[in-house]
Amino acid sequence: MIDYTGKLNEHIEYIKILNNLEPKSKFIEIVLIDEKDSNELVNKFKNDIISKKIVSKWWGTETNAKNKLFKIKASKELFNYLKTFETFCKYYISYTKGDYNEITDFGLDDIAFYDENNNILLCTTTHEGYILIDKSLDIL
């Protein structure tokens, strides 16, 4: 996996990655971080939900909290929906302010994309601004 933190800050790079992910993705997993916010993605694609479970550990994250993880079938409609967001998250390196992240219109939820062999192609720790991708997706 390649650290892509801060490389998808712009919408154009985000769209490039989604276009590259789309033909390779079999399903996504999304972890609801803030249960108070209803997750529009989960509601919109409820008919494509493969499974749901409660987790306290997922790619790159371990917590004492219990969060809902949804496994959702990848589809053209799902990717079209994801393309309406600015990006998953933004991360900036600043020598004057220190490193910091910004939440975007995507929200706080962590997301991962998987191929047909259950390999992670891209995963985020969105609420912290971190993004990792498989080396086959490194197009920037």
Short mmCIF file of C-alpha atoms in Angstrom, two decimals:
data_model
loop_
_atom_site.label_atom_id
_atom_site.label_comp_id
_atom_site.label_asym_id
_atom_site.label_seq_id
_atom_site.Cartn_x
_atom_site.Cartn_y
_atom_site.Cartn_z
CA MET A 1 0.00 0.00 0.00
CA ILE A 2 1.11 3.54 -0.77
CA ASP A 3 0.42 6.47 1.55
CA TYR A 4 -1.79 8.86 -0.44
CA THR A 5 -2.50 11.18 2.47
CA GLY A 6 -2.89 14.71 1.10
CA LYS A 7 -2.78 13.59 -2.55
CA LEU A 8 -6.55 13.62 -3.07
CA ASN A 9 -7.17 17.11 -1.71
CA GLU A 10 -8.44 18.32 -5.09
CA HIS A 11 -11.63 17.07 -6.75
CA ILE A 12 -9.89 16.31 -10.05
CA GLU A 13 -7.45 13.84 -8.39
CA TYR A 14 -10.33 12.30 -6.44
CA ILE A 15 -12.28 11.71 -9.67
CA LYS A 16 -9.21 10.17 -11.36
CA ILE A 17 -8.84 7.67 -8.53
CA LEU A 18 -12.56 6.83 -8.54
CA ASN A 19 -12.42 6.24 -12.31
CA ASN A 20 -9.46 3.92 -11.79
CA LEU A 21 -11.15 2.14 -8.86
CA GLU A 22 -14.51 1.59 -10.54
CA PRO A 23 -13.66 -1.30 -12.90
CA LYS A 24 -11.53 -3.03 -10.24
CA SER A 25 -13.90 -2.80 -7.27
CA LYS A 26 -16.26 -5.62 -6.30
CA PHE A 27 -17.48 -4.07 -3.06
CA ILE A 28 -16.84 -1.32 -0.56
CA GLU A 29 -16.92 -1.27 3.19
CA ILE A 30 -17.99 1.83 5.05
CA VAL A 31 -17.69 2.31 8.80
CA LEU A 32 -20.09 4.76 10.39
CA ILE A 33 -17.98 6.90 12.71
CA ASP A 34 -20.64 9.31 13.98
CA GLU A 35 -23.81 7.35 14.66
CA LYS A 36 -25.77 10.57 15.24
CA ASP A 37 -25.40 11.42 11.56
CA SER A 38 -27.54 9.19 9.40
CA ASN A 39 -25.42 7.90 6.56
CA GLU A 40 -26.98 8.85 3.24
CA LEU A 41 -24.75 6.42 1.31
CA VAL A 42 -25.93 3.44 3.34
CA ASN A 43 -29.56 4.50 3.03
CA LYS A 44 -29.29 5.18 -0.70
CA PHE A 45 -27.70 1.78 -1.42
CA LYS A 46 -29.56 -0.30 1.19
CA ASN A 47 -30.63 -2.81 -1.49
CA ASP A 48 -26.95 -3.44 -2.33
CA ILE A 49 -25.85 -4.18 1.25
CA ILE A 50 -24.08 -7.52 1.39
CA SER A 51 -23.55 -7.58 5.15
CA LYS A 52 -23.53 -5.47 8.29
CA LYS A 53 -21.59 -5.99 11.50
CA ILE A 54 -20.46 -4.17 14.62
CA VAL A 55 -16.70 -3.61 14.79
CA SER A 56 -14.10 -1.94 16.95
CA LYS A 57 -11.22 -2.73 14.58
CA TRP A 58 -10.89 -2.20 10.82
CA TRP A 59 -8.14 -1.23 8.35
CA GLY A 60 -5.71 0.98 10.26
CA THR A 61 -8.10 1.75 13.11
CA GLU A 62 -8.71 0.22 16.50
CA THR A 63 -11.02 1.78 19.06
CA ASN A 64 -13.00 1.01 22.20
CA ALA A 65 -16.13 2.29 20.46
CA LYS A 66 -18.49 -0.02 18.61
CA ASN A 67 -19.18 1.09 15.03
CA LYS A 68 -21.38 -0.26 12.25
CA LEU A 69 -19.53 -1.59 9.21
CA PHE A 70 -21.51 -2.09 6.00
CA LYS A 71 -20.29 -4.15 3.06
CA ILE A 72 -21.94 -2.83 -0.12
CA LYS A 73 -21.79 -4.14 -3.68
CA ALA A 74 -19.86 -1.82 -6.02
CA SER A 75 -21.91 -0.49 -8.93
CA LYS A 76 -21.94 2.26 -11.54
CA GLU A 77 -24.61 4.04 -9.46
CA LEU A 78 -22.44 3.88 -6.35
CA PHE A 79 -19.47 5.41 -8.15
CA ASN A 80 -21.65 8.10 -9.72
CA TYR A 81 -22.88 8.95 -6.24
CA LEU A 82 -19.33 9.06 -4.81
CA LYS A 83 -18.30 11.42 -7.62
CA THR A 84 -20.73 14.04 -6.31
CA PHE A 85 -18.51 14.62 -3.27
CA GLU A 86 -15.56 17.00 -3.26
CA THR A 87 -13.19 14.30 -1.99
CA PHE A 88 -13.02 11.87 0.96
CA CYS A 89 -10.87 14.13 3.13
CA LYS A 90 -8.11 16.72 2.92
CA TYR A 91 -4.74 16.65 4.65
CA TYR A 92 -2.23 19.49 4.70
CA ILE A 93 1.37 19.69 5.78
CA SER A 94 2.12 23.10 7.20
CA TYR A 95 5.40 24.14 8.73
CA THR A 96 3.75 27.08 10.45
CA LYS A 97 0.50 25.52 11.70
CA GLY A 98 1.52 21.89 11.92
CA ASP A 99 -0.10 19.10 9.93
CA TYR A 100 -3.89 19.14 9.89
CA ASN A 101 -6.87 17.58 8.15
CA GLU A 102 -10.21 18.93 6.96
CA ILE A 103 -13.49 17.07 6.85
CA THR A 104 -15.27 17.40 3.49
CA ASP A 105 -18.85 16.93 2.37
CA PHE A 106 -18.14 13.17 2.43
CA GLY A 107 -18.22 13.31 6.24
CA LEU A 108 -16.36 11.36 8.92
CA ASP A 109 -16.99 7.79 7.81
CA ASP A 110 -14.10 5.53 6.84
CA ILE A 111 -14.35 3.77 3.48
CA ALA A 112 -12.44 0.96 1.75
CA PHE A 113 -12.66 -0.47 -1.76
CA TYR A 114 -11.98 -4.17 -2.42
CA ASP A 115 -11.24 -6.20 -5.53
CA GLU A 116 -12.63 -9.64 -6.41
CA ASN A 117 -9.93 -11.32 -4.28
CA ASN A 118 -10.84 -9.28 -1.16
CA ASN A 119 -7.68 -7.16 -1.48
CA ILE A 120 -7.96 -3.55 -0.37
CA LEU A 121 -7.51 -1.16 -3.29
CA LEU A 122 -8.02 2.05 -1.31
CA CYS A 123 -8.87 2.74 2.30
CA THR A 124 -9.31 5.85 4.36
CA THR A 125 -9.23 6.87 7.96
CA THR A 126 -11.31 9.80 6.83
CA HIS A 127 -11.79 11.51 10.17
CA GLU A 128 -7.99 11.73 10.50
CA GLY A 129 -7.33 12.59 6.84
CA TYR A 130 -5.39 9.40 5.96
CA ILE A 131 -5.64 7.56 2.63
CA LEU A 132 -3.79 4.42 1.50
CA ILE A 133 -3.96 2.92 -2.01
CA ASP A 134 -2.77 -0.20 -3.72
CA LYS A 135 0.32 0.46 -5.85
CA SER A 136 -1.64 -0.48 -9.01
CA LEU A 137 -3.74 2.68 -8.53
CA ASP A 138 -0.82 5.12 -8.18
CA ILE A 139 -1.58 7.46 -11.09
CA LEU A 140 -0.65 10.86 -9.70
#
